[in-house]
Tab-separated table of N, CA and C in Angstrom:
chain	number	residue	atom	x	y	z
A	1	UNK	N	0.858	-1.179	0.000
A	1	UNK	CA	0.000	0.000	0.000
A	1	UNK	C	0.898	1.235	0.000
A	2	UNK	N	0.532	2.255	-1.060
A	2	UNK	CA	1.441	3.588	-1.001
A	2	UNK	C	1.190	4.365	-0.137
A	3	UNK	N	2.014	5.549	0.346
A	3	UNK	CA	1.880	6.360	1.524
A	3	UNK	C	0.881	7.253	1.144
A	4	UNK	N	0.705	7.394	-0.388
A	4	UNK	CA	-0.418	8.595	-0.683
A	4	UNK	C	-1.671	7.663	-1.142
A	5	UNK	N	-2.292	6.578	-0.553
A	5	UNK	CA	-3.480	5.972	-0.925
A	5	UNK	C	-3.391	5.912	0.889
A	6	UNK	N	-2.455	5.783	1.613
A	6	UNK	CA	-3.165	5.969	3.389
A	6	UNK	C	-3.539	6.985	3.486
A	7	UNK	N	-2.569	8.087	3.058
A	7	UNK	CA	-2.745	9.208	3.391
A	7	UNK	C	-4.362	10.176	3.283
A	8	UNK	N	-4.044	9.722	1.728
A	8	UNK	CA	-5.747	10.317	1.605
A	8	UNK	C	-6.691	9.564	1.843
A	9	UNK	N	-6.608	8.034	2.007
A	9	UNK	CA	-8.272	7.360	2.740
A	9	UNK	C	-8.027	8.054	4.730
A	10	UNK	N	-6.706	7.845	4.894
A	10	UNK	CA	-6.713	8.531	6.781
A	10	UNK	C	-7.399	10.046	6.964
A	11	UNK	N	-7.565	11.181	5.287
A	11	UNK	CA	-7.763	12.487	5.691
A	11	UNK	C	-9.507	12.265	5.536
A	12	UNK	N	-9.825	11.066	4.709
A	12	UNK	CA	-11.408	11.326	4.226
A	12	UNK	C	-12.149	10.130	5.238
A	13	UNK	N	-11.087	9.554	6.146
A	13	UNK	CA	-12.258	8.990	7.295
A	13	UNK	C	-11.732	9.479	8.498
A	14	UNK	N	-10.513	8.882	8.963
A	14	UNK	CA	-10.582	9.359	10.240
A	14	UNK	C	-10.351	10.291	10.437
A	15	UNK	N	-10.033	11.724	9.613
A	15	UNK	CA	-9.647	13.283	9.853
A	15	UNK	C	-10.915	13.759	8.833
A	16	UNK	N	-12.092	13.049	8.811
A	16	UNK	CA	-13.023	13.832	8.023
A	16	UNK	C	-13.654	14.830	8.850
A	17	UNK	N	-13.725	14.444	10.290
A	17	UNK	CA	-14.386	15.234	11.157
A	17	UNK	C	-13.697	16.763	11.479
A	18	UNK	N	-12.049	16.323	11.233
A	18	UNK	CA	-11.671	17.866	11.685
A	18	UNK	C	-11.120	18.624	10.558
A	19	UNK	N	-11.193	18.271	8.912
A	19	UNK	CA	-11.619	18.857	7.494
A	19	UNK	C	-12.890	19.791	8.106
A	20	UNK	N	-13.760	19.230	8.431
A	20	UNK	CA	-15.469	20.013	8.437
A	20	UNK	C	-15.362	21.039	9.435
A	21	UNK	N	-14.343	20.854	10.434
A	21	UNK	CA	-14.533	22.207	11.600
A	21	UNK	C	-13.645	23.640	11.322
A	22	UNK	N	-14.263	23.992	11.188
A	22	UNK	CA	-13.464	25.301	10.921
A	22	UNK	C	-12.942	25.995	11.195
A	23	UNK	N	-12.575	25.954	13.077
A	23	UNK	CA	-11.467	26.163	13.549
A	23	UNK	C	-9.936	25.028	13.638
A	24	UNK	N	-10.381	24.272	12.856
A	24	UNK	CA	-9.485	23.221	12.937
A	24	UNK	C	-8.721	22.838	11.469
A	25	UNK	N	-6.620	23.509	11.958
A	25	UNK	CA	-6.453	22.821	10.415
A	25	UNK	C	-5.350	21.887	10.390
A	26	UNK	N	-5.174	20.983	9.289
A	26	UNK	CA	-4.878	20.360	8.785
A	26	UNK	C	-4.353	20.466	8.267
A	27	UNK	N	-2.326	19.805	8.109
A	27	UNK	CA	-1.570	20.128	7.233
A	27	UNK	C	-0.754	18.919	6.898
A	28	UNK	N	-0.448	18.619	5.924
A	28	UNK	CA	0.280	17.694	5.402
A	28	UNK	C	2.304	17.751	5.163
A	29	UNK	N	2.727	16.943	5.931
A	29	UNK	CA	4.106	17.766	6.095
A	29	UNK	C	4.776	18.628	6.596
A	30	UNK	N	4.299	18.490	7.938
A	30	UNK	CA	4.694	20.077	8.838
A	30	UNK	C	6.077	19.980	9.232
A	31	UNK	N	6.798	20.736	8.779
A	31	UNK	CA	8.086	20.594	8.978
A	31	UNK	C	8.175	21.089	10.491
A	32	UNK	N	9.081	19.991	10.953
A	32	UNK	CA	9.570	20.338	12.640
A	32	UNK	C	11.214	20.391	12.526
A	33	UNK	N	11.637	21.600	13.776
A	33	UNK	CA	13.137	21.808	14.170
A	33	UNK	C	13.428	22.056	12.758
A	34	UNK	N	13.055	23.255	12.458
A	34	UNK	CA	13.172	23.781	11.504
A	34	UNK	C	13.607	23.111	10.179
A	35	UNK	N	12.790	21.979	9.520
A	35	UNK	CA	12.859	21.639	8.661
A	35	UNK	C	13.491	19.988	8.852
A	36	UNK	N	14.307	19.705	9.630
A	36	UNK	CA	15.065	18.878	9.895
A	36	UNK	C	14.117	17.299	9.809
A	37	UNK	N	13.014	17.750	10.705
A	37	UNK	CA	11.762	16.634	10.765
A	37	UNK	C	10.452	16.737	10.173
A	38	UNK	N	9.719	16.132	9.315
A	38	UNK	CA	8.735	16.030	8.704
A	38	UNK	C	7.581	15.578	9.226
A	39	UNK	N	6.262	16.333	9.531
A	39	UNK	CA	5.197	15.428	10.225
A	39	UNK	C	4.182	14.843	9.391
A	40	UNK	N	4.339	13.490	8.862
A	40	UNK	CA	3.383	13.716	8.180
A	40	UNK	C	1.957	14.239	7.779
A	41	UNK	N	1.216	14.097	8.661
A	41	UNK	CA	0.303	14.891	9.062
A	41	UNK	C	0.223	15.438	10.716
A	42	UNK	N	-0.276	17.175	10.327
A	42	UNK	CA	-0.661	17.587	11.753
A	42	UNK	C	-2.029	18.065	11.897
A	43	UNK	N	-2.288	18.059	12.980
A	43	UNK	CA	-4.150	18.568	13.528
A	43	UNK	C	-3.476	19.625	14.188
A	44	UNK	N	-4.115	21.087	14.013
A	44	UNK	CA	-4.131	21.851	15.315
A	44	UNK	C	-5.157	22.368	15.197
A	45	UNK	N	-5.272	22.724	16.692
A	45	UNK	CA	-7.156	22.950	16.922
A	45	UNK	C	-6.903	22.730	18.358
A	46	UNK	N	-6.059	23.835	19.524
A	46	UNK	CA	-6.136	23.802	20.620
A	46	UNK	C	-4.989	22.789	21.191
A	47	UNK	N	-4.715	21.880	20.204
A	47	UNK	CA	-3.662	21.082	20.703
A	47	UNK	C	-2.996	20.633	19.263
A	48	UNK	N	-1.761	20.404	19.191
A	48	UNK	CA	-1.080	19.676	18.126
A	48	UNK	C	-1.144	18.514	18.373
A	49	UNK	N	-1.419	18.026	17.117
A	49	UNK	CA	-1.697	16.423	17.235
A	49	UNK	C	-0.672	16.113	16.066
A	50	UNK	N	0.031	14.792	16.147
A	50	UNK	CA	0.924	14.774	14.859
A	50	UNK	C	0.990	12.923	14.693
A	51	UNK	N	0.781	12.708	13.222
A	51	UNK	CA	0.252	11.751	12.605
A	51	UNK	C	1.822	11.399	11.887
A	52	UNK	N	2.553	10.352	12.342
A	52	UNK	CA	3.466	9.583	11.538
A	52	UNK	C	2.782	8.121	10.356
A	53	UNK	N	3.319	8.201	8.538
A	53	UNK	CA	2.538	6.800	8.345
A	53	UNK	C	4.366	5.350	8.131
A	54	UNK	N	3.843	4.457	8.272
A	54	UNK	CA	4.499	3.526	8.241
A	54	UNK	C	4.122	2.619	7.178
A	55	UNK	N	3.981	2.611	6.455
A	55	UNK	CA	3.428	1.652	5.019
A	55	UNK	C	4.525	-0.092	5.394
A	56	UNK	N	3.906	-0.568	5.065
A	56	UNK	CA	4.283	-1.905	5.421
A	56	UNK	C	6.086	-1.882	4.062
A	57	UNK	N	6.075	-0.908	3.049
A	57	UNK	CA	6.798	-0.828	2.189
A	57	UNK	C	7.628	0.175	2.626
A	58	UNK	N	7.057	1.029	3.644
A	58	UNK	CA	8.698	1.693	4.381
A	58	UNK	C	9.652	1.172	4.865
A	59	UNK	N	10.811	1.607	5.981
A	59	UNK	CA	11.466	0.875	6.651
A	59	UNK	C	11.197	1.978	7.907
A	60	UNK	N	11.902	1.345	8.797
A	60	UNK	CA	12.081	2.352	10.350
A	60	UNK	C	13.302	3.054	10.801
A	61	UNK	N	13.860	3.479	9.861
A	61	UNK	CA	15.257	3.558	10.023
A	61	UNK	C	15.367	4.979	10.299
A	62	UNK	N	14.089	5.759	10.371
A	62	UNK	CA	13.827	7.305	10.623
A	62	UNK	C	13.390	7.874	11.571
A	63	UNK	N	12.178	6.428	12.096
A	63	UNK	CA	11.737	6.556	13.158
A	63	UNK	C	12.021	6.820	14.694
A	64	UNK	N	12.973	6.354	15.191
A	64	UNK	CA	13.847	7.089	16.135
A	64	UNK	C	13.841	9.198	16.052
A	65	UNK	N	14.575	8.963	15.088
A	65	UNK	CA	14.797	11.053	15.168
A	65	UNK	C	13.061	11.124	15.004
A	66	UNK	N	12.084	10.601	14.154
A	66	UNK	CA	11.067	11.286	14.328
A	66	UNK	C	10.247	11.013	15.704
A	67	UNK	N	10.090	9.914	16.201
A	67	UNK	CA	9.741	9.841	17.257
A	67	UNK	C	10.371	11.149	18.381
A	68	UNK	N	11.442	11.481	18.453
A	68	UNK	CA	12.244	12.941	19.167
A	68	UNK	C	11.594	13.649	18.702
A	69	UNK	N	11.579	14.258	17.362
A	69	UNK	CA	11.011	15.566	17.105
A	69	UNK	C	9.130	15.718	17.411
A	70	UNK	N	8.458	14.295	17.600
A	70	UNK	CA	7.515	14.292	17.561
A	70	UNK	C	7.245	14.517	19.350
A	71	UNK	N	7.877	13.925	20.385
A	71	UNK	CA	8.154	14.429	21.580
A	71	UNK	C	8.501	15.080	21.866
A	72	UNK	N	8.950	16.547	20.979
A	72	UNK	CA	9.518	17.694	21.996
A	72	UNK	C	8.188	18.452	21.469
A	73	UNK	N	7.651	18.352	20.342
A	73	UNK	CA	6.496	19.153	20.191
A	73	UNK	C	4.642	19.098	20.304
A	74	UNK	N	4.667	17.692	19.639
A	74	UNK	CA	3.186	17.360	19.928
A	74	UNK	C	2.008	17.158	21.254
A	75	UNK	N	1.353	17.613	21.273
A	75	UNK	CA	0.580	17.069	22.866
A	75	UNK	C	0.336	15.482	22.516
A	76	UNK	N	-0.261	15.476	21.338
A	76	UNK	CA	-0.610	14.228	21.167
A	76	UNK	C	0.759	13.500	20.144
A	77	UNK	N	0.506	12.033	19.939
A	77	UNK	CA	0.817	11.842	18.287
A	77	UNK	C	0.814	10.533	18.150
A	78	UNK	N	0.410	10.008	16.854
A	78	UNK	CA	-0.097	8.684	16.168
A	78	UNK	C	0.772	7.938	15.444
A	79	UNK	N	0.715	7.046	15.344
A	79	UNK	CA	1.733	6.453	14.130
A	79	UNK	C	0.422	5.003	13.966
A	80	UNK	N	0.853	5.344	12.177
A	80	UNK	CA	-0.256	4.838	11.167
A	80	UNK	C	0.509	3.954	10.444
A	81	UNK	N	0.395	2.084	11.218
A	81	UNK	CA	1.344	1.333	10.261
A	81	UNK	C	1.087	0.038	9.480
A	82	UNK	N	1.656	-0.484	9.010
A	82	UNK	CA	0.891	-1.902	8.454
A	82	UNK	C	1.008	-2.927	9.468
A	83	UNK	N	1.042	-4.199	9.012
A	83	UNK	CA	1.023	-5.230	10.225
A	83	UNK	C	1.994	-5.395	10.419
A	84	UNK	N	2.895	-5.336	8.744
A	84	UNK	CA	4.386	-5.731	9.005
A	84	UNK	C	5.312	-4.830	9.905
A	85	UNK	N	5.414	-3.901	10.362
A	85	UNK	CA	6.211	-3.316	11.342
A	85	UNK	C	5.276	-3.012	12.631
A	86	UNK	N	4.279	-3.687	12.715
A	86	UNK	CA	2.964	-3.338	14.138
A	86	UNK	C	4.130	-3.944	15.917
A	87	UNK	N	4.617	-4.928	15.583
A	87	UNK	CA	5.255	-5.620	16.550
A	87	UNK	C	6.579	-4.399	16.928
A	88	UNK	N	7.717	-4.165	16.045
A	88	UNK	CA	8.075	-3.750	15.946
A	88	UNK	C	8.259	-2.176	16.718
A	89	UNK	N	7.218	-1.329	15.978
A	89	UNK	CA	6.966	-0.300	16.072
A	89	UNK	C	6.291	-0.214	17.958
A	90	UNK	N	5.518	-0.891	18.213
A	90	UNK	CA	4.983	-1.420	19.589
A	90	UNK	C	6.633	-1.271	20.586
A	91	UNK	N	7.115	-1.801	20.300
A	91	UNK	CA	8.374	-2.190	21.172
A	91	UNK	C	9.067	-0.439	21.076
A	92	UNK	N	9.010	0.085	20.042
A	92	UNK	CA	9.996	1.381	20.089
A	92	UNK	C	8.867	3.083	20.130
A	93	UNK	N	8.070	3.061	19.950
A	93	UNK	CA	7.028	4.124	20.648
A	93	UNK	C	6.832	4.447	21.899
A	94	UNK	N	6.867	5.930	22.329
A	94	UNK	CA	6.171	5.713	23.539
A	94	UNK	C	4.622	5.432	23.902
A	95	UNK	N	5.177	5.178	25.070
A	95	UNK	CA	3.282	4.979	25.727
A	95	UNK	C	2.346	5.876	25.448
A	96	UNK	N	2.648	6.888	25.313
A	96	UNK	CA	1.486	7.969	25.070
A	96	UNK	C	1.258	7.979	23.621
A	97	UNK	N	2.030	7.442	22.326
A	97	UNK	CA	1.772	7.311	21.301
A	97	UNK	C	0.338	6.753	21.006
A	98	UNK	N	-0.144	7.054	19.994
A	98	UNK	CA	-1.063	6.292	20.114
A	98	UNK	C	-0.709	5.186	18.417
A	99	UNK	N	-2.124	4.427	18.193
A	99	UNK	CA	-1.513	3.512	17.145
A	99	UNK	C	-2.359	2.885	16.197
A	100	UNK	N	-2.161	3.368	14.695
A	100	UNK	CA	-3.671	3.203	13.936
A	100	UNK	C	-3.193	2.153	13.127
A	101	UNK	N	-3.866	0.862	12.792
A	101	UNK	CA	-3.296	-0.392	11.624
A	101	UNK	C	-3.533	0.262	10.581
A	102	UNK	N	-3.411	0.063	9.218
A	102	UNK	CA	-3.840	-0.307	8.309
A	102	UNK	C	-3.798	-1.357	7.701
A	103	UNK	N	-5.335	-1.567	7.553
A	103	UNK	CA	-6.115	-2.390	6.991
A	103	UNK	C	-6.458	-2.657	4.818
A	104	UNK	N	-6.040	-3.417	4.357
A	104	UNK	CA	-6.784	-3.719	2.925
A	104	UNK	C	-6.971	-4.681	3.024
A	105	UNK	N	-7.817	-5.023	1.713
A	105	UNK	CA	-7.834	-5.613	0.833
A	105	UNK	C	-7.328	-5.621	-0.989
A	106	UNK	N	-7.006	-4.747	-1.124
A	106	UNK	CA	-6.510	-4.503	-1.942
A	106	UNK	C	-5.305	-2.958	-2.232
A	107	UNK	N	-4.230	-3.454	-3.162
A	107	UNK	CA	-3.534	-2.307	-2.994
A	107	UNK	C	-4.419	-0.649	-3.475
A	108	UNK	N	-5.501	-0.571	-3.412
A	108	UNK	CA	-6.343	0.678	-3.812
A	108	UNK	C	-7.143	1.410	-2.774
A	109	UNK	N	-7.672	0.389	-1.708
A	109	UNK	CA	-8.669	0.746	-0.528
A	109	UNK	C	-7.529	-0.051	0.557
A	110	UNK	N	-8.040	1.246	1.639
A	110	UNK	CA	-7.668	0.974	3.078
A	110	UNK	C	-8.821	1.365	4.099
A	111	UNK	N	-8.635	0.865	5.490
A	111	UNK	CA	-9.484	1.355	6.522
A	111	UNK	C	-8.123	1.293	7.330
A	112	UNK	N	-9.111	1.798	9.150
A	112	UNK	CA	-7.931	2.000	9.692
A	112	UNK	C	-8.528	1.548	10.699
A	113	UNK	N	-7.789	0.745	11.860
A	113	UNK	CA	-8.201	0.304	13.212
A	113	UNK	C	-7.168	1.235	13.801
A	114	UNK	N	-8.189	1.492	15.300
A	114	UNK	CA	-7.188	2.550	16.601
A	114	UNK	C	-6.812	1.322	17.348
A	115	UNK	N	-5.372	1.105	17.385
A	115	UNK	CA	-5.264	-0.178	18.333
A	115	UNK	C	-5.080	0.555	19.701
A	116	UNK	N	-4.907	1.566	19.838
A	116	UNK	CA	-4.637	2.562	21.019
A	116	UNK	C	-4.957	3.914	20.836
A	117	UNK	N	-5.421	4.476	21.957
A	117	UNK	CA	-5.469	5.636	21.528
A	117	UNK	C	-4.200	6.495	22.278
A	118	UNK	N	-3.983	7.732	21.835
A	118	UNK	CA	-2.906	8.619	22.328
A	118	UNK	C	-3.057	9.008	23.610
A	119	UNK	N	-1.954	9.376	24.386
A	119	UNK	CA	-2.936	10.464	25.722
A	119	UNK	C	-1.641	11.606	25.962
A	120	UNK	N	-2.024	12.882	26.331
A	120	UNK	CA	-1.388	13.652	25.961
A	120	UNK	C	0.266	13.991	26.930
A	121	UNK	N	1.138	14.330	26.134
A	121	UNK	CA	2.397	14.491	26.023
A	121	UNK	C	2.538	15.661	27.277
A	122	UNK	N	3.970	15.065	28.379
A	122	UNK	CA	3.672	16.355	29.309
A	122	UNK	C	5.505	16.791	29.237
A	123	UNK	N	5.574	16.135	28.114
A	123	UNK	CA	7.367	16.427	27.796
A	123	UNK	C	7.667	17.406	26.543
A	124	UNK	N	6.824	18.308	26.377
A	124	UNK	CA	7.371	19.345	25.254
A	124	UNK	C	8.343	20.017	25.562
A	125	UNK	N	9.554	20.575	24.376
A	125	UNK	CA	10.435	21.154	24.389
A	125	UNK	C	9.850	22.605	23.849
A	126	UNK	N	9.707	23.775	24.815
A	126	UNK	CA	9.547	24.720	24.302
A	126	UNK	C	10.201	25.660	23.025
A	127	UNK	N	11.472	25.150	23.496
A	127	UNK	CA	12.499	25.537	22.215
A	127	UNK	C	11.880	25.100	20.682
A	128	UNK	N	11.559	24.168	20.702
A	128	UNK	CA	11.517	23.062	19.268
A	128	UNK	C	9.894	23.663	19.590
A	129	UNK	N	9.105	23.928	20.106
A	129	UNK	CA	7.845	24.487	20.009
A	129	UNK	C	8.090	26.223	18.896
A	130	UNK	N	8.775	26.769	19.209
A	130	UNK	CA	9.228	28.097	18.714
A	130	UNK	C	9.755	27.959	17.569
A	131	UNK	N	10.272	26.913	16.971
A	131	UNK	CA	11.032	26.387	15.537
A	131	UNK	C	10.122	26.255	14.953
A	132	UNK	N	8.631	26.577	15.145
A	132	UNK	CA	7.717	26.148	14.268
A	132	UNK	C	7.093	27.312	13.650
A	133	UNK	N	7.727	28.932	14.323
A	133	UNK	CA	7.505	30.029	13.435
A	133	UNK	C	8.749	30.606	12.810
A	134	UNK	N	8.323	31.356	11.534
A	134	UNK	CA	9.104	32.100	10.860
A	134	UNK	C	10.080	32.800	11.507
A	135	UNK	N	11.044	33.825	11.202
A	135	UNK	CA	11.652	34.589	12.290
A	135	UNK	C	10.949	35.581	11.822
A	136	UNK	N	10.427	36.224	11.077
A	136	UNK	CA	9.584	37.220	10.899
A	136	UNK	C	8.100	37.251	11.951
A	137	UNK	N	7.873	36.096	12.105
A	137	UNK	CA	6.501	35.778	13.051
A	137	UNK	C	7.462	35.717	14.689
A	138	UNK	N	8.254	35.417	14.912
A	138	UNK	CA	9.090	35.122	16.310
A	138	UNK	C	9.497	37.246	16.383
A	139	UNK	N	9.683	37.656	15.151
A	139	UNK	CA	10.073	39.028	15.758
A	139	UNK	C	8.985	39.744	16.187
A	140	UNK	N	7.790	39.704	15.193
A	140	UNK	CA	6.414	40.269	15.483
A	140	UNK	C	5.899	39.939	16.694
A	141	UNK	N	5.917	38.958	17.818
A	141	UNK	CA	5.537	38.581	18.797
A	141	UNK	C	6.216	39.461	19.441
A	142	UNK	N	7.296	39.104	19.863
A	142	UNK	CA	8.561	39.623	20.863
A	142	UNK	C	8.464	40.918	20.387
A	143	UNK	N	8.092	41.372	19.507
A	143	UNK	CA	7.933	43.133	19.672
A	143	UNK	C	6.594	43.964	19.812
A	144	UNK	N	5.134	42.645	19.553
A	144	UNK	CA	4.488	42.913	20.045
A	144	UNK	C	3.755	43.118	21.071
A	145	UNK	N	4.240	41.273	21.705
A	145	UNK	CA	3.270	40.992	23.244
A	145	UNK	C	4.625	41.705	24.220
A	146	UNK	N	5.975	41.727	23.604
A	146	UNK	CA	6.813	41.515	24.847
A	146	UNK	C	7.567	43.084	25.028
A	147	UNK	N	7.576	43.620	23.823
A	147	UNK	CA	7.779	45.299	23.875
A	147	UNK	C	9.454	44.815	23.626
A	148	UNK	N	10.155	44.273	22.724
A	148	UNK	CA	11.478	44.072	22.566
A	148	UNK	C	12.015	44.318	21.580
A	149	UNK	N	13.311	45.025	21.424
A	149	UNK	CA	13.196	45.832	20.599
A	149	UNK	C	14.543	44.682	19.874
A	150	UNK	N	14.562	44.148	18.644
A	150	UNK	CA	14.488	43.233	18.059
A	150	UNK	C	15.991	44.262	16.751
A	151	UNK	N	17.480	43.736	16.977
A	151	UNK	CA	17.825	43.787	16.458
A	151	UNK	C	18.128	42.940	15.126
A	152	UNK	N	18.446	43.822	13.948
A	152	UNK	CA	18.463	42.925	12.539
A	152	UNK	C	19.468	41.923	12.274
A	153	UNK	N	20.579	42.158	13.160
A	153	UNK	CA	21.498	40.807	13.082
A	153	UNK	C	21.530	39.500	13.723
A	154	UNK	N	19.837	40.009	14.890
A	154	UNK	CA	19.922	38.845	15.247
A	154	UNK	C	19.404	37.489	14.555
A	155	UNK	N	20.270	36.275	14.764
A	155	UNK	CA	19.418	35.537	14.107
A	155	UNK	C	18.227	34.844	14.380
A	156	UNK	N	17.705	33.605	13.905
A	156	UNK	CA	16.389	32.863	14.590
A	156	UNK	C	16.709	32.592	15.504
A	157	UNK	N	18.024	31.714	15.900
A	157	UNK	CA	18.251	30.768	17.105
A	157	UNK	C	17.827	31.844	18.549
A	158	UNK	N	18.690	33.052	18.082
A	158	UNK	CA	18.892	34.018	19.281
A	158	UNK	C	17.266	34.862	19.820
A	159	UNK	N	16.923	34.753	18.537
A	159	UNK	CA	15.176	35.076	18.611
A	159	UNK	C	14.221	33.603	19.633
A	160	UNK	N	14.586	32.692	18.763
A	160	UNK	CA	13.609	31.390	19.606
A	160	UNK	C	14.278	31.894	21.180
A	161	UNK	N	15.746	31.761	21.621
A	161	UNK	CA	15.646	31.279	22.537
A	161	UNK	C	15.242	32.567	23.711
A	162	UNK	N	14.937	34.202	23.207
A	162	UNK	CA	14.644	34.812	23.820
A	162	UNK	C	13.152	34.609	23.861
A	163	UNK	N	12.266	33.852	22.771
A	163	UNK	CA	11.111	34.090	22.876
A	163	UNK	C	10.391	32.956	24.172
A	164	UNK	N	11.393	32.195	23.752
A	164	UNK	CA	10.852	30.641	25.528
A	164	UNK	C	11.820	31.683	26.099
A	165	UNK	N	12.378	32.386	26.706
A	165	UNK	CA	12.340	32.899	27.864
A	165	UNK	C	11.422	33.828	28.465
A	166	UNK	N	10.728	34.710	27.474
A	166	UNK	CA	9.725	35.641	28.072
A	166	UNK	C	8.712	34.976	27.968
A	167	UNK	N	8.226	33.817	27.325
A	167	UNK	CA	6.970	32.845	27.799
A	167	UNK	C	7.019	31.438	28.634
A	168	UNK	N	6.241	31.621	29.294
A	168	UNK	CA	6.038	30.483	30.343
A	168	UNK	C	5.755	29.255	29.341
């Protein structure tokens, strides 16, 4: 099964509900730690939720760094795999992961079983939370909410790490 036949049967059943809400969006590929990590899919809508897929035709050889980048930022997060790495993947997730099969019958249609559900993450890295705006959006904050007066040589790093210091 290809990653873009899960992908789009996972957005038109089990993310059909938060397509329809309209405070709620949906992005495909959210780059985390500034580019470094890829999500495959994210939910935000009050909480980040972040969706890893595992196609029985991948390997896991990524999964480690993404599992990190997916723990310093997500409240929640899923991983969506075939049977062939289900054992596997079980043994190297955390507990709070949660864990969706995929299911066919044929390489064209999928469904999806929740073999677990997620429960939320109390290990975020604020830093790697802040890598997820522009430095143009990290200066506009810090000179809006925080009254800081934002020199031009500084770079992102020096921006993120003043911006987790003036927020809790």
């Amino acid at each position: 099964m290809r990653d873009h036949i899960v992908r789009t049967a996972f957005h038109n059943t089990v993310l059909k509900s938060a397509h329809l809400d309209e405070n709620t969006f949906v992005v495909d590929e959210l780059g985390l730690k500034n580019g470094e990590v890829r999500a495959d899919i994210a939910v935000l809508n009050g909480k980040l939720i972040g969706y890893e897929i595992k196609t029985d035709k991948d390997n896991l050889n990524r999964l480690p760094s993404q599992m990190n980048a997916y723990s310093e930022i997500f409240d929640q997060a899923f991983i969506i795999t075939g049977k062939k790495h289900l054992n596997k993947v079980l043994t190297q997730i955390p507990e709070w992961w949660g864990v969706y099969i995929i299911n066919s019958t044929d390489q064209l249609q999928c469904w999806f079983t929740c073999l677990r559900p997620a429960i939320l993450n109390g290990h975020k890295n604020p830093y790697s939370l802040a890598q997820l705006l522009w430095k143009a959006e990290v200066t506009e904050i810090l000179e809006t909410r925080f009254n800081c007066h934002i020199r031009q040589s500084w770079g992102k790093h020096k921006l993120y790490d003043l911006l987790v210091e003036k927020c809790e």
